[in-house]
Short mmCIF file of C-alpha atoms in Angstrom, two decimals:
data_model
loop_
_atom_site.label_atom_id
_atom_site.label_comp_id
_atom_site.label_asym_id
_atom_site.label_seq_id
_atom_site.Cartn_x
_atom_site.Cartn_y
_atom_site.Cartn_z
CA MET A 26 118.43 160.56 72.89
CA GLY A 27 120.11 160.20 76.29
CA MET A 28 121.84 157.03 77.53
CA LYS A 29 119.54 154.67 79.35
CA GLN A 30 120.17 154.20 83.08
CA TYR A 31 120.08 150.48 84.01
CA PRO A 32 119.62 149.36 87.61
CA ALA A 33 122.34 147.27 89.20
CA GLU A 34 120.09 144.13 89.36
CA PHE A 35 119.43 144.30 85.61
CA LYS A 36 123.16 144.55 84.94
CA ALA A 37 123.93 141.61 87.22
CA ASP A 38 121.20 139.46 85.58
CA ALA A 39 122.53 140.37 82.18
CA VAL A 40 126.02 139.24 83.11
CA ALA A 41 124.58 136.01 84.65
CA LEU A 42 122.64 135.41 81.41
CA TYR A 43 125.78 135.68 79.35
CA ARG A 44 127.61 133.25 81.62
CA SER A 45 124.75 130.75 81.87
CA GLY A 46 125.37 129.06 78.51
CA PRO A 47 128.65 127.98 76.90
CA GLY A 48 127.59 129.14 73.51
CA ALA A 49 126.30 132.56 74.55
CA THR A 50 128.00 135.59 72.94
CA ILE A 51 128.06 139.23 74.04
CA LYS A 52 126.48 140.32 70.72
CA ALA A 53 123.61 137.77 70.96
CA VAL A 54 122.82 138.46 74.61
CA ALA A 55 122.94 142.21 74.05
CA ALA A 56 120.55 141.93 71.11
CA ASP A 57 118.17 139.81 73.22
CA LEU A 58 118.17 142.43 75.98
CA GLY A 59 118.06 145.46 73.75
CA VAL A 60 121.31 146.96 75.07
CA ASP A 61 124.46 148.18 73.34
CA THR A 62 127.10 145.48 72.84
CA GLU A 63 129.86 147.59 74.34
CA THR A 64 127.66 148.45 77.32
CA LEU A 65 127.18 144.69 78.06
CA ARG A 66 130.95 144.19 77.65
CA ASN A 67 131.59 146.92 80.21
CA TRP A 68 129.23 145.21 82.69
CA ILE A 69 131.02 141.97 82.17
CA ARG A 70 134.48 143.65 82.74
CA ALA A 71 133.12 145.33 85.87
CA ALA A 72 131.90 141.98 87.19
CA ASP A 73 135.29 140.38 86.41
CA GLY A 74 137.10 143.28 88.15
CA ARG A 75 139.27 144.19 85.13
CA ARG A 76 141.19 147.45 85.43
CA PRO A 77 141.62 150.05 82.68
CA GLY A 78 144.46 149.23 80.34
CA SER A 79 143.73 145.54 80.39
CA HIS A 80 143.52 143.73 77.08
CA PHE A 81 139.75 144.34 76.86
CA ALA A 82 139.75 147.86 78.31
CA ALA A 83 137.66 150.37 76.49
CA GLN A 84 137.39 154.12 76.45
CA PRO A 85 135.49 155.65 79.39
CA ASP A 86 131.74 155.44 78.84
CA ALA A 87 129.15 157.60 80.45
CA SER A 88 127.18 154.45 81.16
CA ALA A 89 130.09 152.66 83.01
CA PRO A 90 129.20 151.93 86.65
CA ASP A 91 131.02 153.55 89.59
CA SER A 92 132.84 151.56 92.26
CA THR A 93 129.70 151.08 94.39
CA GLU A 94 127.80 149.69 91.43
CA VAL A 95 130.68 147.41 90.64
CA ALA A 96 130.71 145.96 94.10
CA ALA A 97 126.95 145.48 94.00
CA LEU A 98 127.24 143.78 90.58
CA ARG A 99 129.95 141.47 91.78
CA LYS A 100 128.00 140.49 94.91
CA ARG A 101 124.85 139.96 92.91
CA VAL A 102 126.63 137.81 90.36
CA ARG A 103 128.19 135.69 93.05
CA GLU A 104 124.75 135.23 94.71
CA LEU A 105 123.15 134.23 91.40
CA GLU A 106 125.92 131.78 90.58
CA GLU A 107 125.72 130.28 94.03
CA GLU A 108 121.96 130.01 93.85
CA ARG A 109 122.27 128.30 90.47
CA ASP A 110 124.81 125.84 91.90
CA ILE A 111 122.57 125.10 94.92
CA LEU A 112 119.52 124.46 92.74
CA ARG A 113 121.40 122.23 90.36
CA LYS A 114 122.64 120.02 93.27
CA ALA A 115 119.21 120.06 94.92
CA ALA A 116 117.52 118.80 91.73
CA ARG A 117 119.03 115.37 92.43
CA TYR A 118 117.30 115.26 95.84
CA PHE A 119 113.86 116.05 94.32
CA GLY A 120 113.72 113.19 91.81
CA ASP A 121 110.79 111.61 93.64
CA GLY A 122 109.03 114.88 94.38
CA ASP A 123 109.87 118.16 96.16
CA ALA A 124 109.09 116.75 99.56
CA LEU A 125 109.93 118.97 102.62
CA VAL A 126 112.03 116.21 104.08
CA ASN A 127 114.17 116.22 100.89
CA ARG A 128 114.89 119.91 101.33
CA PHE A 129 115.85 119.35 104.97
CA GLN A 130 118.19 116.56 103.99
CA PHE A 131 119.77 118.71 101.30
CA VAL A 132 120.48 121.52 103.81
CA GLU A 133 121.93 118.94 106.25
CA ASP A 134 124.31 117.62 103.54
CA HIS A 135 125.45 120.95 102.19
CA GLN A 136 125.46 123.28 105.16
CA ARG A 137 129.25 123.39 105.47
CA ARG A 138 129.76 124.70 102.01
CA HIS A 139 126.85 127.16 101.72
CA GLY A 140 125.69 127.72 105.32
CA VAL A 141 122.25 126.92 106.74
CA LYS A 142 120.86 130.44 106.31
CA ARG A 143 121.69 130.72 102.64
CA LEU A 144 120.37 127.22 101.84
CA CYS A 145 117.09 127.83 103.69
CA ILE A 146 116.59 131.12 101.74
CA VAL A 147 117.22 129.50 98.36
CA LEU A 148 115.06 126.43 99.14
CA VAL A 149 112.35 128.53 100.81
CA ILE A 150 112.25 126.79 104.18
CA ALA A 151 112.30 128.16 107.75
CA ARG A 152 115.53 127.69 109.63
CA SER A 153 113.61 126.82 112.79
CA SER A 154 111.87 124.00 110.89
CA PHE A 155 115.18 122.63 109.71
CA TYR A 156 116.73 122.75 113.19
CA TYR A 157 113.63 120.98 114.66
CA TRP A 158 113.94 118.36 111.94
CA ARG A 159 117.60 117.79 112.75
CA LYS A 160 116.94 117.67 116.47
CA THR A 161 114.36 114.91 116.04
CA THR A 162 116.43 112.82 113.62
CA ALA A 163 117.26 110.07 116.21
CA GLY A 164 113.66 109.66 117.31
CA ARG A 165 112.45 109.69 113.74
CA ALA A 166 114.98 106.96 112.76
CA ALA A 167 113.86 104.84 115.71
CA ARG A 168 110.25 105.21 114.68
CA GLN A 169 111.04 104.28 111.09
CA ALA A 170 112.88 101.22 112.22
CA ALA A 171 110.00 100.20 114.43
CA ASP A 172 107.54 100.82 111.61
CA ALA A 173 109.64 98.61 109.30
CA LYS A 174 109.53 95.75 111.84
CA LEU A 175 105.82 96.20 112.30
CA ALA A 176 105.22 96.31 108.50
CA ALA A 177 106.90 92.90 108.23
CA LYS A 178 104.54 91.49 110.84
CA VAL A 179 101.54 93.15 109.19
CA ARG A 180 102.53 91.54 105.83
CA ALA A 181 102.81 88.15 107.49
CA VAL A 182 99.38 88.31 109.03
CA HIS A 183 97.86 89.74 105.87
CA ARG A 184 99.44 86.94 103.79
CA ALA A 185 98.29 84.23 106.31
CA SER A 186 94.72 85.50 105.89
CA ASP A 187 94.99 85.08 102.14
CA GLY A 188 95.04 88.85 101.83
CA THR A 189 91.55 89.23 103.34
CA TYR A 190 92.25 90.80 106.77
CA GLY A 191 91.89 94.57 107.16
CA VAL A 192 92.99 96.88 110.00
CA PRO A 193 90.74 95.48 112.82
CA ARG A 194 91.55 91.84 112.37
CA ILE A 195 95.29 92.44 111.88
CA THR A 196 95.33 94.62 115.00
CA ALA A 197 93.62 91.82 117.01
CA GLU A 198 96.03 89.20 115.60
CA LEU A 199 99.11 91.24 116.56
CA ARG A 200 97.75 92.09 119.97
CA GLU A 201 97.23 88.42 120.68
CA ASP A 202 100.82 87.81 119.70
CA GLY A 203 101.95 90.39 122.36
CA GLU A 204 102.34 93.45 120.06
CA HIS A 205 101.19 96.61 121.86
CA VAL A 206 99.78 98.59 118.96
CA ASN A 207 96.65 100.49 118.18
CA HIS A 208 94.52 100.33 115.04
CA LYS A 209 95.43 103.80 113.83
CA ARG A 210 99.10 102.90 113.59
CA ILE A 211 98.23 99.68 111.75
CA ALA A 212 96.12 101.65 109.36
CA ARG A 213 99.01 104.08 108.70
CA VAL A 214 101.53 101.23 108.10
CA MET A 215 99.12 99.41 105.83
CA ARG A 216 98.60 102.59 103.70
CA THR A 217 102.36 103.04 103.53
CA ILE A 218 103.04 99.49 102.26
CA GLY A 219 99.91 99.38 100.08
CA LEU A 220 97.90 96.70 101.83
CA ALA A 221 94.13 96.56 102.38
CA GLY A 222 91.51 94.01 103.42
CA VAL A 223 88.93 92.66 101.08
CA ARG A 224 85.72 94.81 101.11
CA LEU A 225 82.22 93.40 101.47
CA ARG A 226 79.96 93.16 98.44
CA ARG A 227 76.50 91.88 99.31
CA HIS A 228 74.52 89.49 97.14
CA ARG A 229 71.24 87.63 97.73
CA THR A 230 69.24 84.98 95.86
CA THR A 231 65.99 83.44 97.15
CA VAL A 232 63.25 81.62 95.24
CA PRO A 233 60.10 81.51 97.44
CA ASP A 234 57.22 79.12 97.02
CA PRO A 235 53.97 81.22 97.37
CA ALA A 236 51.88 78.15 98.08
CA ALA A 237 54.07 76.62 100.77
CA ALA A 238 53.39 76.81 104.51
CA LYS A 239 55.23 79.56 106.38
CA ALA A 240 56.78 79.34 109.86
CA PRO A 241 56.61 82.32 112.27
CA ASP A 242 59.58 84.68 112.80
CA LEU A 243 60.98 83.59 116.11
CA ILE A 244 64.02 85.84 116.26
CA GLY A 245 62.72 89.25 115.06
CA ARG A 246 66.01 90.36 113.60
CA ASP A 247 67.85 89.67 116.84
CA PHE A 248 70.88 87.91 115.48
CA THR A 249 72.40 87.23 118.89
CA ALA A 250 72.20 84.34 121.30
CA GLN A 251 73.14 83.93 124.96
CA ALA A 252 74.28 80.37 124.60
CA VAL A 253 75.73 78.09 121.95
CA ASN A 254 73.41 75.69 120.16
CA THR A 255 70.23 77.66 120.77
CA LYS A 256 69.72 79.81 117.64
CA TYR A 257 70.86 79.09 114.09
CA VAL A 258 70.43 80.73 110.68
CA GLY A 259 70.66 79.11 107.30
CA ASP A 260 70.82 80.16 103.66
CA ILE A 261 71.72 79.04 100.17
CA THR A 262 74.18 80.82 97.86
CA TYR A 263 75.28 79.96 94.35
CA LEU A 264 78.93 79.54 93.24
CA SER A 265 79.74 80.16 89.58
CA ALA A 266 81.89 77.23 88.53
CA GLY A 267 82.82 78.20 84.98
CA GLY A 268 81.31 77.31 81.63
CA GLY A 269 77.92 78.51 82.69
CA LYS A 270 77.76 75.85 85.48
CA PHE A 271 76.87 76.52 89.09
CA CYS A 272 77.11 74.72 92.41
CA TYR A 273 75.19 75.66 95.59
CA LEU A 274 76.36 76.05 99.13
CA THR A 275 73.94 75.88 102.09
CA THR A 276 75.02 76.70 105.65
CA VAL A 277 73.84 76.32 109.28
CA ILE A 278 75.40 79.05 111.50
CA ASP A 279 75.30 79.32 115.27
CA LEU A 280 74.31 82.90 116.23
CA ALA A 281 76.05 82.77 119.60
CA SER A 282 79.54 81.85 118.27
CA ARG A 283 79.13 82.41 114.52
CA CYS A 284 80.39 78.83 114.22
CA LEU A 285 79.50 77.03 110.94
CA ALA A 286 77.91 74.03 112.53
CA GLY A 287 76.94 72.39 109.27
CA TRP A 288 77.19 72.85 105.52
CA ALA A 289 76.60 71.10 102.24
CA LEU A 290 77.73 71.74 98.64
CA ALA A 291 76.20 70.24 95.52
CA ASP A 292 75.44 70.97 91.85
CA HIS A 293 71.70 71.30 92.56
CA MET A 294 69.29 73.20 94.77
CA ARG A 295 66.96 70.41 95.65
CA THR A 296 65.57 70.15 99.14
CA GLU A 297 68.01 67.43 100.19
CA LEU A 298 70.79 70.02 99.99
CA VAL A 299 69.44 72.01 102.94
CA ILE A 300 68.57 68.76 104.78
CA ASP A 301 72.17 67.57 104.36
CA ALA A 302 73.43 70.77 105.92
CA LEU A 303 71.00 70.37 108.89
CA THR A 304 72.06 66.74 109.38
CA ALA A 305 75.76 67.88 109.34
CA ALA A 306 74.97 70.38 112.02
CA GLU A 307 73.25 67.71 114.13
CA ARG A 308 76.36 65.54 113.88
CA THR A 309 78.62 68.41 114.92
CA ARG A 310 76.47 69.41 117.96
CA GLY A 311 75.36 65.96 118.93
CA SER A 312 71.78 67.26 119.25
CA LEU A 313 69.82 70.30 118.08
CA LYS A 314 66.84 69.64 120.30
CA GLY A 315 65.07 72.90 121.25
CA ALA A 316 67.18 75.09 119.00
CA ILE A 317 65.66 77.64 116.60
CA MET A 318 66.49 77.31 112.82
CA HIS A 319 65.85 80.68 111.06
CA THR A 320 65.86 80.84 107.26
CA ASP A 321 64.36 82.80 104.43
CA HIS A 322 61.26 81.77 102.40
CA GLY A 323 63.22 79.77 99.80
CA ALA A 324 61.28 76.85 98.42
CA GLN A 325 63.73 74.36 99.97
CA TYR A 326 63.10 75.71 103.47
CA THR A 327 59.33 75.88 103.14
CA SER A 328 59.10 72.30 101.81
CA ARG A 329 57.43 69.58 103.75
CA ALA A 330 60.62 67.43 103.62
CA PHE A 331 62.65 70.15 105.41
CA ALA A 332 59.90 70.66 107.98
CA ASP A 333 59.93 66.92 108.70
CA ALA A 334 63.78 66.97 109.11
CA CYS A 335 63.52 69.84 111.56
CA ARG A 336 60.82 68.01 113.51
CA ARG A 337 62.94 64.84 113.72
CA ALA A 338 65.86 66.90 114.92
CA GLY A 339 63.76 68.71 117.50
CA VAL A 340 64.36 72.09 115.81
CA LEU A 341 61.89 74.94 115.86
CA GLN A 342 61.51 76.51 112.42
CA SER A 343 61.62 80.36 112.05
CA MET A 344 61.31 82.38 108.87
CA SER A 345 62.01 85.98 107.83
CA ALA A 346 59.61 88.25 106.05
CA VAL A 347 59.24 87.60 102.29
CA GLY A 348 61.66 89.62 100.20
CA SER A 349 63.45 91.08 103.23
CA SER A 350 67.21 90.38 103.25
CA THR A 351 67.60 92.17 106.56
CA ASP A 352 65.49 89.55 108.27
CA ASN A 353 68.15 86.98 107.56
CA ALA A 354 71.15 89.34 107.47
CA ALA A 355 73.56 87.16 109.48
CA ALA A 356 73.37 84.35 106.95
CA GLU A 357 73.47 86.74 103.97
CA SER A 358 76.55 88.43 105.46
CA PHE A 359 78.27 85.09 105.93
CA ASN A 360 77.75 84.10 102.34
CA ALA A 361 78.96 87.55 101.12
CA THR A 362 82.07 87.31 103.24
CA PHE A 363 82.82 83.84 101.95
CA LYS A 364 82.63 84.96 98.36
CA ARG A 365 84.66 88.15 98.68
CA GLU A 366 87.44 86.44 100.63
CA THR A 367 87.75 83.45 98.28
CA LEU A 368 87.05 85.14 94.90
CA LYS A 369 88.88 88.39 95.66
CA ASP A 370 87.20 90.37 92.84
CA ARG A 371 86.97 87.46 90.40
CA LYS A 372 83.53 86.69 88.99
CA GLY A 373 83.70 83.00 89.74
CA TRP A 374 85.73 79.83 89.92
CA SER A 375 87.20 78.08 86.84
CA SER A 376 85.68 74.73 87.79
CA GLU A 377 83.49 72.93 90.28
CA ARG A 378 86.56 71.28 91.78
CA GLU A 379 88.26 74.64 92.43
CA ALA A 380 85.09 75.99 93.99
CA ARG A 381 84.76 72.92 96.30
CA LEU A 382 88.39 73.07 97.40
CA ASP A 383 88.15 76.81 98.11
CA ALA A 384 84.93 76.32 100.05
CA PHE A 385 86.34 73.37 102.00
CA ARG A 386 89.42 75.36 103.01
CA TRP A 387 87.72 78.66 103.83
CA LEU A 388 84.72 77.21 105.71
CA HIS A 389 86.96 75.17 108.07
CA ARG A 390 89.35 78.13 108.46
CA ASP A 391 86.37 80.39 109.32
CA ASN A 392 85.70 78.23 112.35
CA THR A 393 89.27 77.65 113.50
CA ARG A 394 91.25 80.77 112.61
CA ARG A 395 89.34 83.62 111.07
CA ARG A 396 88.74 86.48 113.58
CA HIS A 397 85.12 87.74 113.84
CA SER A 398 84.48 91.32 114.90
CA HIS A 399 81.19 90.14 116.51
CA LEU A 400 83.31 87.89 118.86
CA GLY A 401 85.80 90.54 119.82
CA HIS A 402 88.08 89.41 117.03
CA ARG A 403 88.26 85.83 118.12
CA SER A 404 87.56 82.75 116.00
CA PRO A 405 84.37 80.82 116.63
CA ILE A 406 86.21 77.87 118.15
CA ALA A 407 88.22 80.12 120.46
CA TYR A 408 85.01 81.81 121.52
CA GLU A 409 83.20 78.52 122.19
CA THR A 410 86.23 77.17 124.09
CA ALA A 411 86.38 80.29 126.30
CA SER A 412 82.63 80.11 126.87
CA ALA A 413 82.76 76.49 127.87
CA THR A 414 85.59 77.19 130.28
CA THR A 415 83.65 80.07 131.86
CA THR A 416 80.49 77.94 132.19
CA THR A 417 82.50 75.11 133.85
CA LEU A 418 84.12 77.47 136.31
CA THR A 419 80.76 79.07 137.10
CA GLU A 420 79.11 75.68 137.70
CA ALA A 421 82.01 74.56 139.92
CA ALA A 422 81.71 77.66 142.02
#
C-alpha cells in the first residue's frame, strides 16, 4: 500500500496537538491520529527547522515535506500558537459573559503585541466596529459618568418614596428639582440598577343591604371635578392586622385634587366609622355644603344614620350601581394604592398598632408629598395651593 499524502494543515494541527499538552508523547499522538510515529517526528522536526545531521535527524523519507510545505507548516504552527495564546488571555475578559464590549476592550489592550487585524480575526469582530468603539470612548465614558450621577439621584427619590415610586413619579420629582431628563432614560437607569415601583393589585369588598334606601348616581362614572370641595368619593377597606384580626379604614377623597379630606380607622365596620370620616372631612374643609358624596351600596352608606349625617353637613348623597366596582373606581383605586405601597407584597400587618402607624404616615404623606399622575405628578396639597393662587389672581384681575 502506498504512503498516505497528508495536507499541510493536517500536519500543522498534528504538531500543535503534540505541543498542546506537557504530557503528550509522539507515540501517543501518532496513535491517536493513525499516523506513523516516525512520520509525526519528521513533521515536528520540520516545524522546528532542524537540519539533516542533527541529533534527531532520520533517513530521508518519501513522506518528508519539501521546503514549501515546511514554510507553510511553520507559519501555520505559529498562527495556531498565537491564536491559542490570544484566546487564553481573552478568557479572563469574558468571565462575566462574552459581551461585545469585552472583546473590543481586549483588542484595545493587546493591539501592540498582536495587531488589531489579527485580534479581530481571532475574536470574530469587524475592525470598523472596533475603531468606532474606540472613537466614541470619550463620549461613552461621559455618558456613563452622567448615568452614575443620575442613578444616585434615582435611588434617593425611590428610597424617599419608601420604594413605591416608578418611572413617571421619579421623572416628575427629578424634573421639579431641575434635572432635565426624560422618562425613557429614567426607565433605562432603573433597569440597570434593578429598581422598580410597586405595581397595583386591585381588591374590593362591599356588603350591601338589599332593604336599604338607595341614592341616585349623581356622577355617572365621571371621577373629575372642576373645583375643590364639590365632589367626593368614599369607601371602606379592611386591613389584616395579624392573628386573624382586622381593622377597617374609611376615606373621603376630593375628586378635584385627590386630597384625602377625611378618614377614620377602627376595629369595626359599624356605621359610625363612615360618619367619623365624613365629620373629619367637614372639619378639614370647614363646610361641605352643596358637595356630592359618592359611595357604593355598602350597608354603612345606605343606613339612615349616614343619610342623616350627610343631611346635617349639607351633602348630596350619590351611589354607584350594585356590584359595579367601576362606578366607584376612584375610591377603590385609592385603597388599592394604599395597600400596595404600605404592604409591599406582604399579606398584612403584624398588629393593629403597626397597621395604624403605617396608615397614619402614608395617608398624610399622600396629601403632602406623594405625586399623583392625575394631577400632573403633583401632590394634592401642591395642586390645591396652585389652584387657590390661580383663582385669587383671576378674581383680582
